[in-house]
Every structure is written in C-alpha cells, then in structure tokens.
XYZ file of C-alpha atoms in Angstrom:
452
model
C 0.000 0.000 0.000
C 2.934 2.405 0.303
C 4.940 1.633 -2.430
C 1.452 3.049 -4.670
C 0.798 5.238 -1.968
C -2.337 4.242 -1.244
C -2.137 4.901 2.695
C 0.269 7.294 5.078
C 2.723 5.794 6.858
C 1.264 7.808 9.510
C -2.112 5.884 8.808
C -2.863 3.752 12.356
C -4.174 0.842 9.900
C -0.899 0.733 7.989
C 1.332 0.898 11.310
C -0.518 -2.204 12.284
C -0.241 -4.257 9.364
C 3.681 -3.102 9.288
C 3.769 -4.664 12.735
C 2.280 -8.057 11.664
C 4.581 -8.176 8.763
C 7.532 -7.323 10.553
C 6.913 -8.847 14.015
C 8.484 -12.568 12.920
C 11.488 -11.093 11.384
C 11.936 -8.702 14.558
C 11.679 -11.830 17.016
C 13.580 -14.352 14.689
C 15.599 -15.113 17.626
C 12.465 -16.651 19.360
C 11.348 -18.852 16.406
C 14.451 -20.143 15.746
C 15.366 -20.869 19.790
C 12.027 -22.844 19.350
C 13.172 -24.891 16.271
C 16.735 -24.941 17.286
C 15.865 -26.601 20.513
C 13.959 -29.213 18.577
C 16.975 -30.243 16.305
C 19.306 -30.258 19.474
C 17.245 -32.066 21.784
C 17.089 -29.916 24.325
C 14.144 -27.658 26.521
C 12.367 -25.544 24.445
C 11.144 -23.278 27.227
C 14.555 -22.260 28.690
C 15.720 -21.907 24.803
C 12.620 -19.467 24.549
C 13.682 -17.589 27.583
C 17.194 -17.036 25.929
C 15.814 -15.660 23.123
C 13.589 -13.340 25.125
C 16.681 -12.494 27.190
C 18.182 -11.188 23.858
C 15.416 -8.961 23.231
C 14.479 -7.881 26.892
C 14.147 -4.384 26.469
C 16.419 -3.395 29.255
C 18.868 -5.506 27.823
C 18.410 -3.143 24.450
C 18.284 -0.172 26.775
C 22.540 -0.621 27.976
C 23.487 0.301 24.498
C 22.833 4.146 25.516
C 24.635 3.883 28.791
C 27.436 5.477 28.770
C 29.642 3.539 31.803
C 30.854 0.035 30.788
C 28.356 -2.919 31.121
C 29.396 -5.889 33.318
C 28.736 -9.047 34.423
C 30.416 -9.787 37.690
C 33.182 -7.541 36.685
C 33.534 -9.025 33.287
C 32.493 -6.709 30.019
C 28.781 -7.023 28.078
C 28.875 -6.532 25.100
C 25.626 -5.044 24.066
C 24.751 -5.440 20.230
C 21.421 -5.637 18.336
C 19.938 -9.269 18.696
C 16.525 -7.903 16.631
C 16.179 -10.725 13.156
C 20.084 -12.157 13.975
C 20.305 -15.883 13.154
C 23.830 -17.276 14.709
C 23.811 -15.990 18.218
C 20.052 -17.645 19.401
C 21.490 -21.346 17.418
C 24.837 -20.995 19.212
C 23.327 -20.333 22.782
C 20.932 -23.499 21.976
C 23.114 -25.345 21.536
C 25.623 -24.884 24.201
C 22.951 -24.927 26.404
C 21.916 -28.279 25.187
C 25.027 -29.459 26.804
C 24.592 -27.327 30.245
C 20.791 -28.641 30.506
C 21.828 -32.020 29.610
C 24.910 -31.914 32.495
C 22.685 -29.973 35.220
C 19.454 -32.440 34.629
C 21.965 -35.453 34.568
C 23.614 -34.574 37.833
C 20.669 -32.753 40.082
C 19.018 -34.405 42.629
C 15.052 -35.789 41.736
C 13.545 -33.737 44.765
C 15.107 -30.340 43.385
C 15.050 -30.580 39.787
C 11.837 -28.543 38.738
C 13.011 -25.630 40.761
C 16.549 -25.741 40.394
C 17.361 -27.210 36.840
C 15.932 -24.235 35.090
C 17.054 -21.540 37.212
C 20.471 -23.286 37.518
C 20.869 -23.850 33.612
C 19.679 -19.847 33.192
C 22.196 -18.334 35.656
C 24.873 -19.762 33.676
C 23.627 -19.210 30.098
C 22.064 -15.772 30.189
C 25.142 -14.290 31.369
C 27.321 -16.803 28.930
C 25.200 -15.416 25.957
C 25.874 -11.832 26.650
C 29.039 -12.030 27.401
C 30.321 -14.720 24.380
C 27.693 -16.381 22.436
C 26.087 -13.838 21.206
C 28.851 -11.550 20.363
C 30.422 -14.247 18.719
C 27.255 -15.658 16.639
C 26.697 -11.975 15.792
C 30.215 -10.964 14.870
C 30.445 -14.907 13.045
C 27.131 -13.907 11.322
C 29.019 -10.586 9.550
C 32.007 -12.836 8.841
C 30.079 -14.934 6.324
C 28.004 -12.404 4.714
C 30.971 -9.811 4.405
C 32.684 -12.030 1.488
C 29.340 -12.171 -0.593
C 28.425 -8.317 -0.351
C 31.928 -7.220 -0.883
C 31.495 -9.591 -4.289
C 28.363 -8.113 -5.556
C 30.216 -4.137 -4.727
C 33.089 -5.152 -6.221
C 32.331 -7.535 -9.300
C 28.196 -7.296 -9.129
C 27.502 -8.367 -12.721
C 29.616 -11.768 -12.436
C 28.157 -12.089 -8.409
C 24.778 -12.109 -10.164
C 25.069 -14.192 -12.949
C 27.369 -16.985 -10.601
C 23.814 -16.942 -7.979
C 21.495 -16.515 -11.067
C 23.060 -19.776 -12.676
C 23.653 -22.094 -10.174
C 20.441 -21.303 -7.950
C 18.752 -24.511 -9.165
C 21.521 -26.366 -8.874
C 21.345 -25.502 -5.733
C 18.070 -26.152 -4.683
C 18.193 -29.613 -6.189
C 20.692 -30.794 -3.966
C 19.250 -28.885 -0.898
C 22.120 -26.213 -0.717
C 19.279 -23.105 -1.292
C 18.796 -23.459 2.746
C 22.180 -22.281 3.385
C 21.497 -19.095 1.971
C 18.451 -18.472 4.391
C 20.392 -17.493 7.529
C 23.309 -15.044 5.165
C 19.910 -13.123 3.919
C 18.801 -12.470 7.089
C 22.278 -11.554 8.628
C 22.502 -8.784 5.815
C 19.384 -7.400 6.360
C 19.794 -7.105 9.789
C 23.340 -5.445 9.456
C 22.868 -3.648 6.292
C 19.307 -3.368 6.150
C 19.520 -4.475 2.609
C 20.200 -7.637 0.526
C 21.498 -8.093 -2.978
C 20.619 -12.348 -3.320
C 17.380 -12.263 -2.653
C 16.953 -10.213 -6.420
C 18.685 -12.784 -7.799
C 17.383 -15.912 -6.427
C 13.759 -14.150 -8.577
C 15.187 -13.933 -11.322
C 16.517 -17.745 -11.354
C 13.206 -18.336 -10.281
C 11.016 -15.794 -13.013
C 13.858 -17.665 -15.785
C 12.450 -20.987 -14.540
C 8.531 -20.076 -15.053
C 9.764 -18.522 -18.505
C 11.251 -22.306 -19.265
C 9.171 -24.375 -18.289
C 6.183 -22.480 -19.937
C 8.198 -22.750 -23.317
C 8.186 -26.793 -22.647
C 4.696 -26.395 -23.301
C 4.832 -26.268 -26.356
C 7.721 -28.959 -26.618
C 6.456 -31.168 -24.853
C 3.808 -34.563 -25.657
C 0.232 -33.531 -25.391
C -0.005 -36.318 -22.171
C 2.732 -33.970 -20.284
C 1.047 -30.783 -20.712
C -1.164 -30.418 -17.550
C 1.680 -30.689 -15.380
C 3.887 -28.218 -17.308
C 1.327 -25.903 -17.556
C 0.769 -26.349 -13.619
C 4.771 -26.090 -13.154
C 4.866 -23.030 -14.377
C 2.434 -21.259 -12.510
C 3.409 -22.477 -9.486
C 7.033 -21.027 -10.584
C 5.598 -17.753 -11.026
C 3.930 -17.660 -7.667
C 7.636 -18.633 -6.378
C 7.217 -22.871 -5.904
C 9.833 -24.089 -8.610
C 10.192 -27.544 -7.295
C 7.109 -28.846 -9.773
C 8.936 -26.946 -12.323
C 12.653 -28.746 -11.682
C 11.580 -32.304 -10.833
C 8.790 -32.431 -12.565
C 10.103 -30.944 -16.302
C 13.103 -29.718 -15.837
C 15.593 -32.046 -14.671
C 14.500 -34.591 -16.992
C 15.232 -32.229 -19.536
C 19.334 -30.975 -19.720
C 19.055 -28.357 -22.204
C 15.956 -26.860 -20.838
C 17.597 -27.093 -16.836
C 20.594 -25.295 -18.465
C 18.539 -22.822 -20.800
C 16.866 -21.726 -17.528
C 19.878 -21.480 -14.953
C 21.546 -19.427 -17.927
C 18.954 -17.435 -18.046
C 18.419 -16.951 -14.467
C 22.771 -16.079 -14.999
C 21.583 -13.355 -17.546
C 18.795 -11.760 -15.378
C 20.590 -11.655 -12.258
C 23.778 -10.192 -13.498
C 21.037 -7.596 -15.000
C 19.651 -6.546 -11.816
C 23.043 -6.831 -9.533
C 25.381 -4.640 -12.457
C 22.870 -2.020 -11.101
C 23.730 -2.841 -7.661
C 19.865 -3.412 -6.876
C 19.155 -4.703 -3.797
C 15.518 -5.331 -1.515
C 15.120 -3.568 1.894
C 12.963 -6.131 3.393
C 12.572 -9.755 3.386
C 10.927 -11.289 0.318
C 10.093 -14.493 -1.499
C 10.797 -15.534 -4.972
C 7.505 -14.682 -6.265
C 5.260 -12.323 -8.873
C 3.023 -11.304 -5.438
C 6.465 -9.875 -3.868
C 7.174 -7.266 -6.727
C 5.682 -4.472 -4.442
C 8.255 -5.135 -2.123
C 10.367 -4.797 -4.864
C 9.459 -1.724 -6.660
C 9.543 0.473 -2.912
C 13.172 -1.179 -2.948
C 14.369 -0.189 -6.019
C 11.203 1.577 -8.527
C 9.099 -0.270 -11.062
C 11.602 0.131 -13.874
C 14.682 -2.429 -13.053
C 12.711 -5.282 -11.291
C 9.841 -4.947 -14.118
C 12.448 -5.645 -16.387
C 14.597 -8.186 -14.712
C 11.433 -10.302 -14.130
C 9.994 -10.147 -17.703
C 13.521 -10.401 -19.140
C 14.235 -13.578 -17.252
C 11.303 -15.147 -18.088
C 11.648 -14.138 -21.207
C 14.906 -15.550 -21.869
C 13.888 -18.358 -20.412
C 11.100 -19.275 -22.820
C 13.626 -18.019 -25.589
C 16.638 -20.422 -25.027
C 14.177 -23.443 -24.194
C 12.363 -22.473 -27.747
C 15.390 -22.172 -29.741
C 17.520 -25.131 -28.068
C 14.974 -27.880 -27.161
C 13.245 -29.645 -30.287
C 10.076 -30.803 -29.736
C 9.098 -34.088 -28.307
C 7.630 -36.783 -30.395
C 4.409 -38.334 -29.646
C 4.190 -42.144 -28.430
C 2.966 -44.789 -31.058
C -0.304 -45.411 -29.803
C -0.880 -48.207 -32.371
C -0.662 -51.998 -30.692
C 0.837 -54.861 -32.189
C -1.170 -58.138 -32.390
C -0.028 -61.110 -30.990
C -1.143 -64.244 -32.055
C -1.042 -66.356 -28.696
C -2.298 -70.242 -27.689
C -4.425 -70.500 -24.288
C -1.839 -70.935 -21.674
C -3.959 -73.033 -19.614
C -6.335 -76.248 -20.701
C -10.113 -74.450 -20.444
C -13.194 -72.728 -21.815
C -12.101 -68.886 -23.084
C -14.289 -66.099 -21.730
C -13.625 -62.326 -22.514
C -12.615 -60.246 -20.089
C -16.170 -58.739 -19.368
C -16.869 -62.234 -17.653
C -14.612 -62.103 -15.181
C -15.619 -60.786 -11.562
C -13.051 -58.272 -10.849
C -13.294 -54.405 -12.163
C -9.708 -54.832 -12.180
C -9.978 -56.993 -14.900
C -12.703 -56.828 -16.394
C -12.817 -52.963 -17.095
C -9.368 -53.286 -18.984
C -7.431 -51.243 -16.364
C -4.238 -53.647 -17.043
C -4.835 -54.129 -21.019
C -6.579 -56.117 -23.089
C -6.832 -59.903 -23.734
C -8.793 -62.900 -22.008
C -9.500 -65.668 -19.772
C -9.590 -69.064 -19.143
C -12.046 -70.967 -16.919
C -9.248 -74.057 -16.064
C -9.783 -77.451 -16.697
C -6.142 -78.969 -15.087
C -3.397 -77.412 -13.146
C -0.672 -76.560 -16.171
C 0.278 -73.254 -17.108
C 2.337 -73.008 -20.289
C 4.120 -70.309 -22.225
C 1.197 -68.696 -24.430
C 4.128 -67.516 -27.101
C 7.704 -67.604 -27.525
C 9.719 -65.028 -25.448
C 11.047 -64.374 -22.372
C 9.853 -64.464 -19.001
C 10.234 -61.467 -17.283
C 8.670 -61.484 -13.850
C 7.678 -64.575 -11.851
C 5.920 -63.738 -8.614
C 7.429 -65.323 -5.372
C 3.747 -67.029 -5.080
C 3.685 -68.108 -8.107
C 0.570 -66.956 -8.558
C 1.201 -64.597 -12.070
C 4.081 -64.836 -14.817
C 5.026 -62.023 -16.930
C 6.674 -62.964 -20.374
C 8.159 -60.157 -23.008
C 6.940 -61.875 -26.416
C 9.583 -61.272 -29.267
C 8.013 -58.868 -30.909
C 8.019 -56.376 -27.964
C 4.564 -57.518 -26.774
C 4.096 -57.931 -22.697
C 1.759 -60.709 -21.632
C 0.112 -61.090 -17.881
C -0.656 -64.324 -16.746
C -2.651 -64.179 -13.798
C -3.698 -67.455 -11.966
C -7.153 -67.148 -10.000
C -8.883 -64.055 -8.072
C -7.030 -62.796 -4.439
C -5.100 -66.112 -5.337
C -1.763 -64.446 -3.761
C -2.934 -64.710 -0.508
C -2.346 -68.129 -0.487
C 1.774 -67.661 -0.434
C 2.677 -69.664 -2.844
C 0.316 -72.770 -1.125
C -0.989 -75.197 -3.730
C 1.718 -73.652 -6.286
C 4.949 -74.863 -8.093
C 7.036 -72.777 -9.972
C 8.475 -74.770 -13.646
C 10.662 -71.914 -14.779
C 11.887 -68.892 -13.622
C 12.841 -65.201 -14.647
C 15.168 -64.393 -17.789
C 14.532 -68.189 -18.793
C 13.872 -68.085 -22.897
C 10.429 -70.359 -23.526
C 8.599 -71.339 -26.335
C 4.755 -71.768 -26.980
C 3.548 -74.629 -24.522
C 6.727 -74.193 -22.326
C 5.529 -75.576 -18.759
C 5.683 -72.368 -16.265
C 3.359 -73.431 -13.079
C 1.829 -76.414 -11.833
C -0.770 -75.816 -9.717
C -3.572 -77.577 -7.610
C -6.774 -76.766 -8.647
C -9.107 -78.526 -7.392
C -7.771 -77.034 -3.615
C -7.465 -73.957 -4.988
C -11.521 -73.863 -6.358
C -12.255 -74.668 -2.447
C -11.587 -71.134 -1.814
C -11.030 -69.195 -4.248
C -12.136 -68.676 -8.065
C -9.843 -70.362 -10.078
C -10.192 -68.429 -13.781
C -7.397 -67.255 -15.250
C -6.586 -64.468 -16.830
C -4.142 -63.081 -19.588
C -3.704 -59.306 -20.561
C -1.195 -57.584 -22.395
C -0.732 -53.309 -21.542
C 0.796 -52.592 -25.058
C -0.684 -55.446 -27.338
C -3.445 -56.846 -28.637
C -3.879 -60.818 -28.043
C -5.254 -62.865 -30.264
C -6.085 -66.295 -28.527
C-alpha cells in the first residue's frame, strides 16, 4: 500500500499491518530458539527464555549507557539481537550441553526448581558475554565475502547466484542461503541475493512455460501447472517435474536466471525487506528499487527463459499409440471367456490391457508364445513374459489367489529363462485352490493386442 501510496505511513491501519509483517522477522531469535531446541534435543522453554533475554528491552536499553556494562566484573557486550540468526542457534546449543549436564547430575527432589534456574544463571550471562557476540560478529564474517562480491564484481556475483540457484536447490544447498539473507538485512538493512534468487526463479517459469509447447500432449497439464506455481515462487514442480528430466531446458533456464541476475546486480539493486521468490512480492520490490529495473529483470528472465528453451529444445515426439497383435495359444487347458466375464473391475474394465481368460480345466500353465519371461511372482501366482516382438503378456492365476503364499503352487521356470509356446511355467492344484477361491485365469497384455 505504500509503495502506490495508497495509505500514510502515519495511517494507524498501515502501522498495524507493518507490525504483523515485521513482528516474525523482529523476534527471529524466538522462532528459531524454538526450532533450534527441537533439532538439538534440548528444553524448548529455557531456549525461549534465551531468546527473550536477547530482546528484553532493558537488555536493548545498555546500548545508551554510557559507563561500561558488566557481568560480575567481566564486560557485556551489548549489540542488536533484533532478526540475527547465529547468536540464538549458538546459545541453543551450548545450552543443550549445560541442561543435559545440570538435569543429569541434580538431585530428583530439586530438579523442577533448580534445573531451570540453575541452567539460566549460567547461560544468560554466557550469551551476553560470548555467544552472542560471537554468533553476531560470526554472522558478519560470512556475509561480508558475498556483499563485498556483488560491490566489487556485481555483474559476475549475479550471474554466478542466477546460474547455479537450481543447482542448488536440487541438492538442498538453497537453505544455506536463508540465515546469510537475514544476517545482511539485519546489518545492512539491505540484501542483494534475494533479487537474484527471482530472477533464477522468473527464468524458470519462462522455461518451463516454453516446454509447453515442446512437450507430448499427455505432459502438458503438469507443465502448464509447473509453471504457474514457478511464477507464484514454488519451482520444485517446475525442476523435478520438467526440468531435470530435460538438460538443455535445466541449463537454458539457470543461464537465463545467470543473464537476469547479473542484469539486476550490475545495477547494484538490492531489496530492503525480506521477500520471497515470487510475482506477489514485486511491491516489495518496486519500494526497494522503482518499477523500472525489477519490471524488467522479471519479464527479461522469463523471457529468456522461454527463448533459449524455444530455440535449443526440439520438440518431443508423440508415443505410437498403435498396438501390435499377438497371435497367442491359451496358456492353460479351459473354456475362453472375454474379459467382461470375469468378476473383478480390475480386470474386467481393462485397467491392465486387453486380452482374455480361461475358466481351467487342469493345473498346467504353459508359455502362451515364444519369449522371455520377465517377472515370476514369489507365489507363483502370475508370470510375466516379453513376447519377441516387444509384446508384454500377464498371466494371472485365480482371483485374491496371492494370498495363499505360494500354497498349492509350483514354480516350472523362472525369470530371464527363454520359452517357447507350450513351455511348462506353473503347476498348480486346482481342485484345492476352487475350495476357496475362483480359479479363472486371466491373460492381458498393456501394449498389445492378443489374439487367442
């Protein structure tokens, strides 16, 4: 609302909505003592009350003193805990040890009183005095290297982030990023990655959109889904789902996520607040820097995307949907019934293919072609074969047969054996098999068409 100036910032309504917005980045420290204590097994209220500790305002109040804090005669150092990342994980996690050591080693009758206070009186005055200046201090040690690289050489900083950002998030690595983010925009009060992890991410939408049209007609739906979801800042449809299966698209996109970055950093633009890889965050974008430059990195990325994916992918070729016939004996002695006869929607609808059944007259299956068998069930109970002409075949041996375990069942063959027509494959009992369950069999091929 202020970046079209649609409300003062003097406007009661607007200060409250700032405060919503701005009240988890403010008290970071609090929701990461909460998840921090999680991953180190520790309290979560006493990791709470550290992070509270951090933000006490009296605590915030001894930066305008103007005499020397101390602790027991040893120096404070009072810094600005407000959105910092390393300090609240580092005081977790040493106090995962102190809890662990004070719980271990106090007595039952005085632990609900005196574990807590005990494990406080040592870490609240640890964290001001050395965790927290060195998380902080740690904090600007990581994130000096990468903003001294996009002052310094902005347009290569840009397109390195730009191109390797789904690279990154592929292999999990995007996390990492998270907490350096944060620790500039709570030291500088401004960020220069966050720019271009959206343009990675606008140069994604812009690729994966172009695979619509490069795609097979079946894949469509979920490209076309992909690359919404991209532009609204969710790329993992777009890489697992189309791009990674796809080199020179992945690559067309990264290097255009390179191009658009480099775009955006060579004018040293940067956001001033917190904001996610997505077309609803451009407001935050244009107060940070006008309409002009993040317009035009967005639409350019994309745009490039689409281009390079257009001019470097050809376009995928359409399955043969025609079936070849197979000319096949019935494996078992027995009336054949179509499919339509048999009392399972399973089967009888066509879900697994085409074919027939058999209502058995003896216990002897045999190879309905020559081929190859390519799955034998451990029951026994169905044989695959791979005819030679490419067709698959199903033979299926009774209804909810295979929860007999293999009982009444003998296996004649087994997988990767070569068999001709009448080949023996199972030998099984019938007539104790009919006791329980209906015997018919049933043979279906996925990508064929039998002829019995």
């Amino acid at each position: 609302m202020r970046t079209f100036n649609l409300v003062s910032t003097e406007n009661y309504t607007y200060q409250i909505i700032n405060i919503i917005v701005k009240s988890a980045f403010y008290f970071l420290p609090v929701l990461l003592a909460y998840s921090s204590a999680k991953v180190f097994k520790t309290n979560i209220t006493l990791a709470l009350v550290l992070a509270g500790a951090m933000l006490h305002p009296n605590f915030i109040a001894f930066a305008g003193a103007e005499e020397t804090i101390t602790f027991l005669g040893i120096p404070v150092k009072v810094l600005d805990y407000n959105s910092s990342v390393l300090p609240i994980i580092l005081s977790v996690w040493i106090m995962s040890y102190v809890y662990r050591f004070v719980n271990k080693h106090m007595p039952d009758v005085l632990k609900v009183l005196f574990v807590p206070t005990t494990v406080l009186l040592i870490m609240v005055p640890l964290q001001y005095i050395a965790l927290g200046p060195i998380g902080y201090y740690a904090g600007v040690v990581v994130s000096y290297p990468i903003l001294i690289l996009y002052e310094t050489v902005p347009a290569l900083a840009g397109f390195i982030m730009g191109l390797f950002r789904p690279l990154t998030v592929i292999v999990g690595m995007h996390k990492v990023f998270t907490p350096i983010v944060l620790q500039n925009l709570a030291n500088n009060g401004f960020d220069y990655m966050l720019p271009s992890m959206m343009m990675s991410t606008m140069a994604q939408a812009g690729a994966v959109y172009a695979m619509f049209y490069k795609c097979r007609k079946a894949d469509r739906p979920l490209v076309l889904s992909s690359s919404i979801s991209a532009v609204l800042g969710i790329t993992e449809p777009a890489l697992y789902g189309v791009l990674i299966t796809r080199k020179k698209a992945f690559f067309s996109a990264c290097l255009a996520g390179g191009i658009g970055s480099a775009f955006l950093a060579l004018f040293n633009f940067s956001v001033k607040s917190w904001a996610s890889s997505s077309i609803v965050s451009l407001p935050i974008y244009i107060e940070s820097g006008g309409m002009i430059l993040p317009v035009a990195g967005m639409a350019g990325s994309a745009f490039l995307g689409f281009l390079f994916v257009m001019l470097s992918v050809k376009k995928e070729e359409e399955p043969d949907t025609e079936k070849t016939t197979q000319k096949v004996s019935s494996p078992v002695k027995g009336a054949i019934v179509p499919l339509s006869q048999v009392p399972d929607q399973v089967f009888s609808t066509g879900v697994l293919g085409n074919g027939f059944a058999v209502k058995p007259e003896d216990g002897l299956i045999t190879a309905p072609c020559n081929g190859t068998i390519a799955m034998f069930a451990d029951t026994c109970h169905a044989v695959g074969i791979l005819c030679e002409n490419g067709v698959e075949i199903l033979i299926h041996i009774g209804l909810d047969t295979v929860k007999l375990n293999g009982t009444y069942f003998e296996a004649l063959a087994k997988t990767g054996d070569a068999v001709k027509a009448g080949t023996p494959l199972i030998r099984f009992d019938l007539k104790e098999i009919e006791k329980e369950y209906d015997p018919i069999t049933i043979v279906v091929s996925p990508n064929g068409i039998l002829e019995p």
